[in-house]
PDB file of C-alpha atoms in Angstrom:
ATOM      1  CA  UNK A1022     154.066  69.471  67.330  1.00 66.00           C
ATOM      2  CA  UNK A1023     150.421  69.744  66.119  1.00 76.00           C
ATOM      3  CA  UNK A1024     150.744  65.704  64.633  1.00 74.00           C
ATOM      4  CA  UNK A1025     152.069  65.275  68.420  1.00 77.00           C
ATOM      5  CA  UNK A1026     149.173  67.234  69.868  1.00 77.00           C
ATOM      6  CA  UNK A1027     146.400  64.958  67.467  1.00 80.00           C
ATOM      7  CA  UNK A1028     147.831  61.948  68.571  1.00 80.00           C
ATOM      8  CA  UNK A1029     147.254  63.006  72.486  1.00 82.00           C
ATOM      9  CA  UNK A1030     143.817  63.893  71.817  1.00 83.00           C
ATOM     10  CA  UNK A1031     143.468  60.440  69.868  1.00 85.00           C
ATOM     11  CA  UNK A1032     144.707  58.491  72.551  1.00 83.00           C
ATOM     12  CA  UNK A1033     142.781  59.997  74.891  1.00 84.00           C
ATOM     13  CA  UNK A1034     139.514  59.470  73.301  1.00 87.00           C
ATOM     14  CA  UNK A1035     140.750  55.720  73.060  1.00 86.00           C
ATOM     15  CA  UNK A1036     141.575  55.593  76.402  1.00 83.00           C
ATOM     16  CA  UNK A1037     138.137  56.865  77.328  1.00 82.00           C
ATOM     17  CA  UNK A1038     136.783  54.187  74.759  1.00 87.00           C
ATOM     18  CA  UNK A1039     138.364  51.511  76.167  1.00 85.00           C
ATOM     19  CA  UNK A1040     137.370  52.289  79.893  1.00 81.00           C
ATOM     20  CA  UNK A1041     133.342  52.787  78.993  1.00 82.00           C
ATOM     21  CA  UNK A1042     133.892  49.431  76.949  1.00 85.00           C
ATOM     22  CA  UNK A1043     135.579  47.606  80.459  1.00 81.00           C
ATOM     23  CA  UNK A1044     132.873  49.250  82.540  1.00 76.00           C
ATOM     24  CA  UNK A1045     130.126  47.714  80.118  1.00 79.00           C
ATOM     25  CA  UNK A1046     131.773  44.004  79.628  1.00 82.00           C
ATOM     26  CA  UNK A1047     132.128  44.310  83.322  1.00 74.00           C
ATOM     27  CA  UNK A1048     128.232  44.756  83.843  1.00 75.00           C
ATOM     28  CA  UNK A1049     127.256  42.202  81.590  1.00 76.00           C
ATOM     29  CA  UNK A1050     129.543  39.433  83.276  1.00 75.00           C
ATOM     30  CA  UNK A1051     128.427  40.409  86.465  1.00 69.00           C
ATOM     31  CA  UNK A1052     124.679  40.132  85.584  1.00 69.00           C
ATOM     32  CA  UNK A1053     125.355  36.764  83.966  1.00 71.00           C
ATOM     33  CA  UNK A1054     127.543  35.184  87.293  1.00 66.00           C
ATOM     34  CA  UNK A1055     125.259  33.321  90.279  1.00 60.00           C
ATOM     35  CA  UNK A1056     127.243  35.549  93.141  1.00 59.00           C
ATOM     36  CA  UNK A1057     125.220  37.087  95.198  1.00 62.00           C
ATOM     37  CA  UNK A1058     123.922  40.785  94.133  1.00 65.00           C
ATOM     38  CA  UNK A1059     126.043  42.751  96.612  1.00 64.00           C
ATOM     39  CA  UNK A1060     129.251  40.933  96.078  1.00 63.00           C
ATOM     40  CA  UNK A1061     128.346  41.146  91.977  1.00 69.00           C
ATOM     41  CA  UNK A1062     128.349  44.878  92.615  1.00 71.00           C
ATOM     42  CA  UNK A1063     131.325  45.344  94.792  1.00 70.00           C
ATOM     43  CA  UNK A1064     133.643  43.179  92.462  1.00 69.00           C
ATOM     44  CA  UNK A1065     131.944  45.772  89.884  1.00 75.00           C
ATOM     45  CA  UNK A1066     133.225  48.432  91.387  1.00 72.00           C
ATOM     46  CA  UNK A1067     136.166  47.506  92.359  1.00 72.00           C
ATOM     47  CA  UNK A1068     137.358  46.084  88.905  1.00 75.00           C
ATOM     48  CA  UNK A1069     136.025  49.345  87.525  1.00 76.00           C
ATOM     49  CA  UNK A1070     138.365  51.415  89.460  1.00 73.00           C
ATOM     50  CA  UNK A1071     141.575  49.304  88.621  1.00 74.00           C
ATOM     51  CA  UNK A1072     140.946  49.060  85.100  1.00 79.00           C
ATOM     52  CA  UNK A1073     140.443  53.513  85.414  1.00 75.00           C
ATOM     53  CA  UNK A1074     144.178  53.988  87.149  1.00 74.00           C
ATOM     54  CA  UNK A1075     145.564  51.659  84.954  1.00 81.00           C
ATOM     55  CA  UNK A1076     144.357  52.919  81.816  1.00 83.00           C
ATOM     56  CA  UNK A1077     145.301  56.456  83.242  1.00 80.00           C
ATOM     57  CA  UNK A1078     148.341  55.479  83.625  1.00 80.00           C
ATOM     58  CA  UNK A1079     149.408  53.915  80.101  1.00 83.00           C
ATOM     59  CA  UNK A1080     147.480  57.499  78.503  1.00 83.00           C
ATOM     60  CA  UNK A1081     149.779  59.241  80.379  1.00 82.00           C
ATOM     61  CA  UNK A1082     152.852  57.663  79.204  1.00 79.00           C
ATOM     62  CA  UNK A1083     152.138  57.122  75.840  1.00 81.00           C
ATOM     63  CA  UNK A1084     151.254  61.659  76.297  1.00 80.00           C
ATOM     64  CA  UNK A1085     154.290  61.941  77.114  1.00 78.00           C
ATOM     65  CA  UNK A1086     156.035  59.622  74.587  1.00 77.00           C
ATOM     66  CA  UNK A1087     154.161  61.887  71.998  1.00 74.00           C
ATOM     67  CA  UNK A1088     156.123  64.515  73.395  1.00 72.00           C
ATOM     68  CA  UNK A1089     159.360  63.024  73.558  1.00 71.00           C
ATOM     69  CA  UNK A1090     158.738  63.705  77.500  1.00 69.00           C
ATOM     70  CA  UNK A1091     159.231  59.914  78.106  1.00 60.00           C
ATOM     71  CA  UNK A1092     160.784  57.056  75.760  1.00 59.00           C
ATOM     72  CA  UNK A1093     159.927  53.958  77.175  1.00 55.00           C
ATOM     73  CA  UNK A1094     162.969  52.307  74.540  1.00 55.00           C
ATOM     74  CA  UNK A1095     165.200  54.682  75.578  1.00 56.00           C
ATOM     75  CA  UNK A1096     167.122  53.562  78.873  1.00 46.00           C
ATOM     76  CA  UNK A1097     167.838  56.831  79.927  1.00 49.00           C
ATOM     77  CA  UNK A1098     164.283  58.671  79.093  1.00 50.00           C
ATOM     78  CA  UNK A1099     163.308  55.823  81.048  1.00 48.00           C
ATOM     79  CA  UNK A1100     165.041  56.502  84.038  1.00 49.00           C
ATOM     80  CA  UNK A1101     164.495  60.107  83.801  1.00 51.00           C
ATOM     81  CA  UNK A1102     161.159  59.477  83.773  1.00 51.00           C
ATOM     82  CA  UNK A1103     160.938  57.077  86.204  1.00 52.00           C
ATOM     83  CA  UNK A1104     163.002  59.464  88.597  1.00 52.00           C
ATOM     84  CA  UNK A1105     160.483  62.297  88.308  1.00 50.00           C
ATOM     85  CA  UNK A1106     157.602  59.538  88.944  1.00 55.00           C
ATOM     86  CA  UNK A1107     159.023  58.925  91.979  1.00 57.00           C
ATOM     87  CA  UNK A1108     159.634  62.125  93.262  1.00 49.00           C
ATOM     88  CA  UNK A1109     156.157  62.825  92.288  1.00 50.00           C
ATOM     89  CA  UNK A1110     154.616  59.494  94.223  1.00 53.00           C
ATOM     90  CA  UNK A1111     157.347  59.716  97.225  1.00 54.00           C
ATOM     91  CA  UNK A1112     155.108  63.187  98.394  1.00 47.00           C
ATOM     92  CA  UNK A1113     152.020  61.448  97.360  1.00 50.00           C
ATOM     93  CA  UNK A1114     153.122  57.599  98.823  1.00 54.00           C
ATOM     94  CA  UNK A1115     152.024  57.366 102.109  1.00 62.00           C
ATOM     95  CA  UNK A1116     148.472  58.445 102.009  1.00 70.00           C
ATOM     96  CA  UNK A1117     147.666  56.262  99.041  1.00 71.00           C
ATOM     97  CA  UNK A1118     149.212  53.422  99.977  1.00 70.00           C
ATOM     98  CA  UNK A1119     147.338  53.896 102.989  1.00 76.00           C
ATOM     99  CA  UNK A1120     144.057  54.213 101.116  1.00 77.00           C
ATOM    100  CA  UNK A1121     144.750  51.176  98.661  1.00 74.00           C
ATOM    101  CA  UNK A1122     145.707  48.891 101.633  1.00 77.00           C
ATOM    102  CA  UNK A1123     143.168  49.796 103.581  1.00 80.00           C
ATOM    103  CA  UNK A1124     140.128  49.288 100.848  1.00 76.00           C
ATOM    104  CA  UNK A1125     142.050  46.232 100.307  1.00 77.00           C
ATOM    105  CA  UNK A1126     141.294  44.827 103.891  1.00 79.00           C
ATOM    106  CA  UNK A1127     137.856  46.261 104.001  1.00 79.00           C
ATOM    107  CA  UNK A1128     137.243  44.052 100.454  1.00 74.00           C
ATOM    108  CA  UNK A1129     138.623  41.052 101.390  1.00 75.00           C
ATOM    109  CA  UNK A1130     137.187  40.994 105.061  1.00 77.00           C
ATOM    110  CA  UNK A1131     133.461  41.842 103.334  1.00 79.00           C
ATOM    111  CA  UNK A1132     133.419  44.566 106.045  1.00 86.00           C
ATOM    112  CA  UNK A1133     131.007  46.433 103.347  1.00 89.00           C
ATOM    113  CA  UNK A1134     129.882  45.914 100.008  1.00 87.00           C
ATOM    114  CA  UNK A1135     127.780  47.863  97.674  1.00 87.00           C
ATOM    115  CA  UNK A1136     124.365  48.420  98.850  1.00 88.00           C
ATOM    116  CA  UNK A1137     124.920  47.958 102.248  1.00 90.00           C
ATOM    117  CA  UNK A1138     123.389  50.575 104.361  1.00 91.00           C
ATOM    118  CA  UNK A1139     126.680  52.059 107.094  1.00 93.00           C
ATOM    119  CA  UNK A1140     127.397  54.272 109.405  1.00 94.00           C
ATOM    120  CA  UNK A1141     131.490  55.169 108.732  1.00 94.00           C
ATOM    121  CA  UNK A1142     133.024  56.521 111.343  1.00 93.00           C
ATOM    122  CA  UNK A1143     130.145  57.284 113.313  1.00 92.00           C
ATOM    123  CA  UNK A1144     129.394  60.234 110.903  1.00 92.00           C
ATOM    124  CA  UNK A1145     128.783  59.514 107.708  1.00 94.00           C
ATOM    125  CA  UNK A1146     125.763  57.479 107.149  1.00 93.00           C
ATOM    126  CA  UNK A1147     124.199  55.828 103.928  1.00 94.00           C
ATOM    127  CA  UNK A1148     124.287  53.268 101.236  1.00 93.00           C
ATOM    128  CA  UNK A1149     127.579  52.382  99.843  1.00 92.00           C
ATOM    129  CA  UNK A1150     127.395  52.928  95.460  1.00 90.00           C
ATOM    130  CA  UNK A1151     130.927  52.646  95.304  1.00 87.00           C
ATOM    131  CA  UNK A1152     133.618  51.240  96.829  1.00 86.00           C
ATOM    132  CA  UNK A1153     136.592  52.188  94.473  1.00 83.00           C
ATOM    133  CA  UNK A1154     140.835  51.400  95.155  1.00 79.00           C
ATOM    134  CA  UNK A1155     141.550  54.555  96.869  1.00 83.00           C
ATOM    135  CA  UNK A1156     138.048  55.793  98.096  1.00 88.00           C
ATOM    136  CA  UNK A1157     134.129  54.917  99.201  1.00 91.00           C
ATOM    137  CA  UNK A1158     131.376  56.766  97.913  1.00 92.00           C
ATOM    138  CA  UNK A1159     127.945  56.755  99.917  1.00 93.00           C
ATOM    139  CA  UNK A1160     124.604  58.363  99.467  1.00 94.00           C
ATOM    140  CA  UNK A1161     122.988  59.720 102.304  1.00 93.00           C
ATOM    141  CA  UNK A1162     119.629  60.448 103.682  1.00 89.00           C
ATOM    142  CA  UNK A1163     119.521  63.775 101.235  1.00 91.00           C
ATOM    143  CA  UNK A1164     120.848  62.182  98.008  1.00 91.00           C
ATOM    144  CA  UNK A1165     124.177  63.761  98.576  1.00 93.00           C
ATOM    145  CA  UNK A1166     127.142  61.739  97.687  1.00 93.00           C
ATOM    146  CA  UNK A1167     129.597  61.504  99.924  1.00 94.00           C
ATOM    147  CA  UNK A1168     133.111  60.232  99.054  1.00 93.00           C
ATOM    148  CA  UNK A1169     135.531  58.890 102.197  1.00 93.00           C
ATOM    149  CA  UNK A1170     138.906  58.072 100.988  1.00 91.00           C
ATOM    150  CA  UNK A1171     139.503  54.318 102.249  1.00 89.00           C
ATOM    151  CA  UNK A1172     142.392  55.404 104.597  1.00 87.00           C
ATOM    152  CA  UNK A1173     140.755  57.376 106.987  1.00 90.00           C
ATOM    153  CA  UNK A1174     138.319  55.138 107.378  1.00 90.00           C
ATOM    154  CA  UNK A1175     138.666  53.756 111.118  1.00 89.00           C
ATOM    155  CA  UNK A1176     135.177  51.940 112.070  1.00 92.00           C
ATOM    156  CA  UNK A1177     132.194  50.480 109.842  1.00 92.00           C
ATOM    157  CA  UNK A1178     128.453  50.018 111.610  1.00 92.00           C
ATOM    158  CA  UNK A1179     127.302  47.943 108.479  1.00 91.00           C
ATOM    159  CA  UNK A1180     123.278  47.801 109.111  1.00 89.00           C
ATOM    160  CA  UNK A1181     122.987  45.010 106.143  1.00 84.00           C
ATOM    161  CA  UNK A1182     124.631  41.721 107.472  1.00 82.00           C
ATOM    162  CA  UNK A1183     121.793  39.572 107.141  1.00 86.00           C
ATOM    163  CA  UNK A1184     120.391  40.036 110.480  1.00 90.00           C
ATOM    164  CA  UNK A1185     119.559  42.494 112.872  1.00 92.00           C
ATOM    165  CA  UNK A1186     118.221  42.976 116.531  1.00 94.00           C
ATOM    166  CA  UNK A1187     115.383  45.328 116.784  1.00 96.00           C
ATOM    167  CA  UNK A1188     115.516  47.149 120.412  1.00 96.00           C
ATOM    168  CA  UNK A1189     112.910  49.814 121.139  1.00 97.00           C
ATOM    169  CA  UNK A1190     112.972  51.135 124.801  1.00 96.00           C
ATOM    170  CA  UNK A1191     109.350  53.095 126.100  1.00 96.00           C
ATOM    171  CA  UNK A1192     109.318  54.941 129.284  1.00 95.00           C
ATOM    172  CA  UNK A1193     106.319  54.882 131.587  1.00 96.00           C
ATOM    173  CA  UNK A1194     104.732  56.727 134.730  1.00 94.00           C
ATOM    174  CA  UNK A1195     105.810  55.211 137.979  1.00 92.00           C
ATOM    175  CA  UNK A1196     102.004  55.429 138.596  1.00 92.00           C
ATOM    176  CA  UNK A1197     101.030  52.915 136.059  1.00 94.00           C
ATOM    177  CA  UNK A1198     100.254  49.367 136.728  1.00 96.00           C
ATOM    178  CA  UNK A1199     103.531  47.042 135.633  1.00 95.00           C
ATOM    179  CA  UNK A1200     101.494  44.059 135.231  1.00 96.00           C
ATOM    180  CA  UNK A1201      99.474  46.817 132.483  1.00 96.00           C
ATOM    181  CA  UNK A1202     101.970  47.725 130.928  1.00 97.00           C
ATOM    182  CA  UNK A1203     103.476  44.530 130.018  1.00 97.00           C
ATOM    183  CA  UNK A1204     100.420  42.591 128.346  1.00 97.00           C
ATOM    184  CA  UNK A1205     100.265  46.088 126.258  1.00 97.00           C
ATOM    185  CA  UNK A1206     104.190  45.282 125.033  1.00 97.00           C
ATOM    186  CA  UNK A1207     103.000  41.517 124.549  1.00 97.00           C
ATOM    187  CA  UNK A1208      99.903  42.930 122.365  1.00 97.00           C
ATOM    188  CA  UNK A1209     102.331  44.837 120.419  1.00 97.00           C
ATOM    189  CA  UNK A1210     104.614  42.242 120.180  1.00 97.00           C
ATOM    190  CA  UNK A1211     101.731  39.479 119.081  1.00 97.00           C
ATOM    191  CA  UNK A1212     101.110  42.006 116.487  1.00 97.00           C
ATOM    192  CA  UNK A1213     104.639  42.934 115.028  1.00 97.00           C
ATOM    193  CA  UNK A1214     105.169  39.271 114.945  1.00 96.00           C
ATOM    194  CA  UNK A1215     102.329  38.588 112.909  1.00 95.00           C
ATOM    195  CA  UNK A1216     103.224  41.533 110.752  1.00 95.00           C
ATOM    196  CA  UNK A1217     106.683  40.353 110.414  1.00 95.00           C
ATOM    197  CA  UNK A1218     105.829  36.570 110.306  1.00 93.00           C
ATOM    198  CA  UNK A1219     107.887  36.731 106.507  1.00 93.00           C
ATOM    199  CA  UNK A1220     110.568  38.282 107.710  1.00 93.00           C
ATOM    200  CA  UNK A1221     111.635  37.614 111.036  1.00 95.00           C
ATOM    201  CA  UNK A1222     114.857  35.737 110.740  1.00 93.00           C
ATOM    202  CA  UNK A1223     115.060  32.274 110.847  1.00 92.00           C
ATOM    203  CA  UNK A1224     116.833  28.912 111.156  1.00 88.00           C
ATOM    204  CA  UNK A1225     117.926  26.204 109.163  1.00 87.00           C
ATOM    205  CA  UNK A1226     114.466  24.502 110.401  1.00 87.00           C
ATOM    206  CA  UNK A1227     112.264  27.534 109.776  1.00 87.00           C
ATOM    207  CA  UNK A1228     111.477  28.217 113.208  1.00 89.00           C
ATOM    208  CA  UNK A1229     112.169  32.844 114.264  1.00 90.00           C
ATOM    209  CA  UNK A1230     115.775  33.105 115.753  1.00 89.00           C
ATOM    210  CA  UNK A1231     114.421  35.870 117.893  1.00 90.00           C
ATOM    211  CA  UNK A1232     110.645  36.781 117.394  1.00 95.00           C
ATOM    212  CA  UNK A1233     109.670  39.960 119.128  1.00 97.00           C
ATOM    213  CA  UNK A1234     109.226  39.609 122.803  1.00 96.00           C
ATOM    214  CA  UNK A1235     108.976  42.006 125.958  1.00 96.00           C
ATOM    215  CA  UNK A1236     112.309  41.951 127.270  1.00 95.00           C
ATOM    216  CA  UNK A1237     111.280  43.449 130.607  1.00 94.00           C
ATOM    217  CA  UNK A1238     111.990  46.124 132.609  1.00 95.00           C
ATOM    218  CA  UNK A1239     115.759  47.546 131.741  1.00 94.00           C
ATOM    219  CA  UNK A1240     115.811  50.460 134.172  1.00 92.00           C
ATOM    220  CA  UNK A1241     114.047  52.303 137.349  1.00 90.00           C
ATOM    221  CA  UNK A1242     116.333  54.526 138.234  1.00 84.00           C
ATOM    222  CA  UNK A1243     118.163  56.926 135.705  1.00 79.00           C
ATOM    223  CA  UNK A1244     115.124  58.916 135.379  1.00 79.00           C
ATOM    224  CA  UNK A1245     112.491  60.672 136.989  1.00 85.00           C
ATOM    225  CA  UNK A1246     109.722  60.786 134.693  1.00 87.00           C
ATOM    226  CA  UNK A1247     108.796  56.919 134.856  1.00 92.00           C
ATOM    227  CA  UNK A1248     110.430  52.988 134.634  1.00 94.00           C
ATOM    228  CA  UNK A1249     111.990  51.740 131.204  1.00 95.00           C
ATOM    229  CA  UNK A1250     110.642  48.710 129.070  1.00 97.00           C
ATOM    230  CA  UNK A1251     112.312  46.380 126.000  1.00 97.00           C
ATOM    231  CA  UNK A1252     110.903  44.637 123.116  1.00 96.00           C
ATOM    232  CA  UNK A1253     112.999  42.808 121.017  1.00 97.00           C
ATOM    233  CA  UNK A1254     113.167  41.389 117.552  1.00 96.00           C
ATOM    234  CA  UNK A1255     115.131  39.860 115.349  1.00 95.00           C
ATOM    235  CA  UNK A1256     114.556  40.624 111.180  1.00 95.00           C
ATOM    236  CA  UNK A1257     116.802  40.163 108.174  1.00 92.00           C
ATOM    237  CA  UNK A1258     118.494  43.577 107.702  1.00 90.00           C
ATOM    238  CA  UNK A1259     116.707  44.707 104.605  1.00 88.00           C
ATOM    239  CA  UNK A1260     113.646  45.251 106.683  1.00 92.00           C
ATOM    240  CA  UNK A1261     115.379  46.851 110.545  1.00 93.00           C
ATOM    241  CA  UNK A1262     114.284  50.054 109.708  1.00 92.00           C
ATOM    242  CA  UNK A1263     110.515  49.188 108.888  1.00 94.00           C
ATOM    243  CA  UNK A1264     110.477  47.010 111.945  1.00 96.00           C
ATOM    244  CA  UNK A1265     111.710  50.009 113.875  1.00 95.00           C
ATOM    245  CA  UNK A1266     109.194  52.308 113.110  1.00 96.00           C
ATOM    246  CA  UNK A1267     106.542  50.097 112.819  1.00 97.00           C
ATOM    247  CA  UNK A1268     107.299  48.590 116.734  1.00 97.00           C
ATOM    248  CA  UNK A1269     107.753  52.400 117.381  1.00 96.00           C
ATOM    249  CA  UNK A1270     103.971  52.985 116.190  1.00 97.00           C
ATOM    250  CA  UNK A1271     102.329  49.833 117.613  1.00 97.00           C
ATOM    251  CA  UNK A1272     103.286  51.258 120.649  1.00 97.00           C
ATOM    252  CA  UNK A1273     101.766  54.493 120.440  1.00 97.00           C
ATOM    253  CA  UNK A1274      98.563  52.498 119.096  1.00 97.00           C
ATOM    254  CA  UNK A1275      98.075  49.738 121.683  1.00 97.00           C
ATOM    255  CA  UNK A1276      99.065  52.155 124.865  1.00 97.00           C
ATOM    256  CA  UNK A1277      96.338  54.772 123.525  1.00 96.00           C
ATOM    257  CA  UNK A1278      94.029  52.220 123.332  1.00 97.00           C
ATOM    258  CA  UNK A1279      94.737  50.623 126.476  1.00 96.00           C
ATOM    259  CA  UNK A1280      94.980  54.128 128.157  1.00 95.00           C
ATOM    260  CA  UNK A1281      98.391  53.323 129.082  1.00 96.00           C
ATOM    261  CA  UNK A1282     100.199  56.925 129.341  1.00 95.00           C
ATOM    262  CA  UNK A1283     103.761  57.335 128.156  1.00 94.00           C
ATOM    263  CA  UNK A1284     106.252  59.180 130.297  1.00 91.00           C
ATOM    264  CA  UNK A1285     107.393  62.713 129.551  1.00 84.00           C
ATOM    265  CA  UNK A1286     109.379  65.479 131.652  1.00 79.00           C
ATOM    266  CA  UNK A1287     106.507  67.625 133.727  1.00 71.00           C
ATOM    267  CA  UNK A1288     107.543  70.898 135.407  1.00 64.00           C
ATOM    268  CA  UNK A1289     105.591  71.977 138.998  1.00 60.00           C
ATOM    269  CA  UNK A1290     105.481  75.184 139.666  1.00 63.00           C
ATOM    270  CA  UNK A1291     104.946  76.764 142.907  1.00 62.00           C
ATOM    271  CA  UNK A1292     103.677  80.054 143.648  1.00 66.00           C
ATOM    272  CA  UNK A1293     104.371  82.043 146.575  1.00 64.00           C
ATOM    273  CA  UNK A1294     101.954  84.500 148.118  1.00 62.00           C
ATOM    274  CA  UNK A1295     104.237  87.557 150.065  1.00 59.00           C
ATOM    275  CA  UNK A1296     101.230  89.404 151.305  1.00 58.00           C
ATOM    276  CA  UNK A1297     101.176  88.067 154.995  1.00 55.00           C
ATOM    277  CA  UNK A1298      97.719  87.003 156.322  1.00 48.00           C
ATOM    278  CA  UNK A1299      97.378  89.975 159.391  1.00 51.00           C
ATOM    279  CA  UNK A1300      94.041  88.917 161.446  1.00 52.00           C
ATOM    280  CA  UNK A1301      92.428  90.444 164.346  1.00 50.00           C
ATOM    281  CA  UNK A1302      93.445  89.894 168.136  1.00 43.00           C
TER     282      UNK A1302
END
């Protein structure tokens, strides 16, 4: 029994061995291979978390050979065995199969990868670290990891696909001059473009897909406090969200410097006198 109980502790520490040895070949082949970085790290991850159930697996049933549990050269040990694995993966079935076909499809489609930046089922958002057979693990704005198994997963915003729109919408008084108010967006725009000029994204020939440019007015009616403008760009993913704030400040910049006001919610309030006005007759 003790012999039994030295060899399970043995071929555990093998097992764990052999997995940090995978994990590190896997790291050096990766950094060696011409894919691209995100893919590199995905295929990583992936091959990480196969080699982990598999060598879970065989640990378990070479445990339970030690303790004459399971004889893998014994038909009937076999099936024994085999019969209480199945019971035991009949309860657990459906939801994993449902989490290993699903992380399949969201692999092979490319629907994420490591690194990206995603938004998973509108409420989880952050960069994907892992992406493992059965589950995703993100970090989020606080550091916090988050892990999603792969079978709930129903929708993927993926903010890292090369290229991305930047949309930022300003409302203004009714009372200020339209004409005003667009060369202000085409100042900020002049400026965000030459900000930008290395990363707005581009064509074969090198010319900006989508530079940034005043899309116009996109609404006069939905609110009280004053019309709605666009401006529009279009960078390579890796720099949306410095775009977006940056657009976001130019704006506050150029306006204040124009003395172009920027609409906000006023209240009016009116005061009643009751004391009636008596006069003489």
């Amino acid at each position: 029994m003790i012999g039994s109980f030295l060899r399970s502790i043995a071929i555990i520490a093998a097992s764990y061995s052999i997995l940090k040895l995978i994990q590190y070949s896997l790291n050096k082949i990766c950094k060696i291979t011409k894919f691209d970085v995100r893919y590199e790290n995905t295929l990583c991850s992936v091959l990480s978390s196969i080699s982990y159930y598999i060598i879970f697996l065989t640990s378990t049933v070479l445990i339970l050979r030690e303790f004459q549990i399971v004889d893998i050269t014994k038909f009937g040990t076999l099936v024994t065995g085999a019969s209480i694995v199945g019971i035991l993966a009949g309860v657990a079935s459906q939801s994993i199969l449902k989490d290993i076909f699903n992380g399949f499809f969201v692999l092979f489609e490319k629907q994420m990868q490591v690194g990206d930046f995603v938004i998973i089922n509108e409420t989880f958002r952050g960069t994907i670290e892992e992406i493992g057979v059965r589950s995703t693990s993100l970090r989020d704005w606080d550091l916090k990891r988050i892990t999603i198994p792969n079978g709930s997963i129903s929708s993927i915003r993926n903010f890292s696909k090369e290229r991305m729109r930047v949309v930022v919408h300003v409302r203004v008084p009714y009372e200020e001059d339209p004409m005003k108010v667009l060369e202000s967006l085409e100042e900020v725009c002049n400026i965000m473009n030459e900000q930008y000029k290395n990363y707005l994204f581009k064509l074969p020939s090198g010319k900006p897909k989508g530079p940034f440019n005043v899309y116009g007015v996109t609404d006069i009616e939905d609110s009280p406090v004053g019309a709605k403008y666009t401006i529009t760009g279009i960078v390579y993913s890796y720099k949306y969200f410095n775009a977006l704030r940056d657009t976001k400040l130019q704006i506050l910049i150029v306006f204040r410097n124009n003395k172009v006001r920027i609409a906000y919610p006023t209240h009016i309030n009116i005061l009643h006198n009751d004391n009636e006005y008596r006069g003489d007759f």
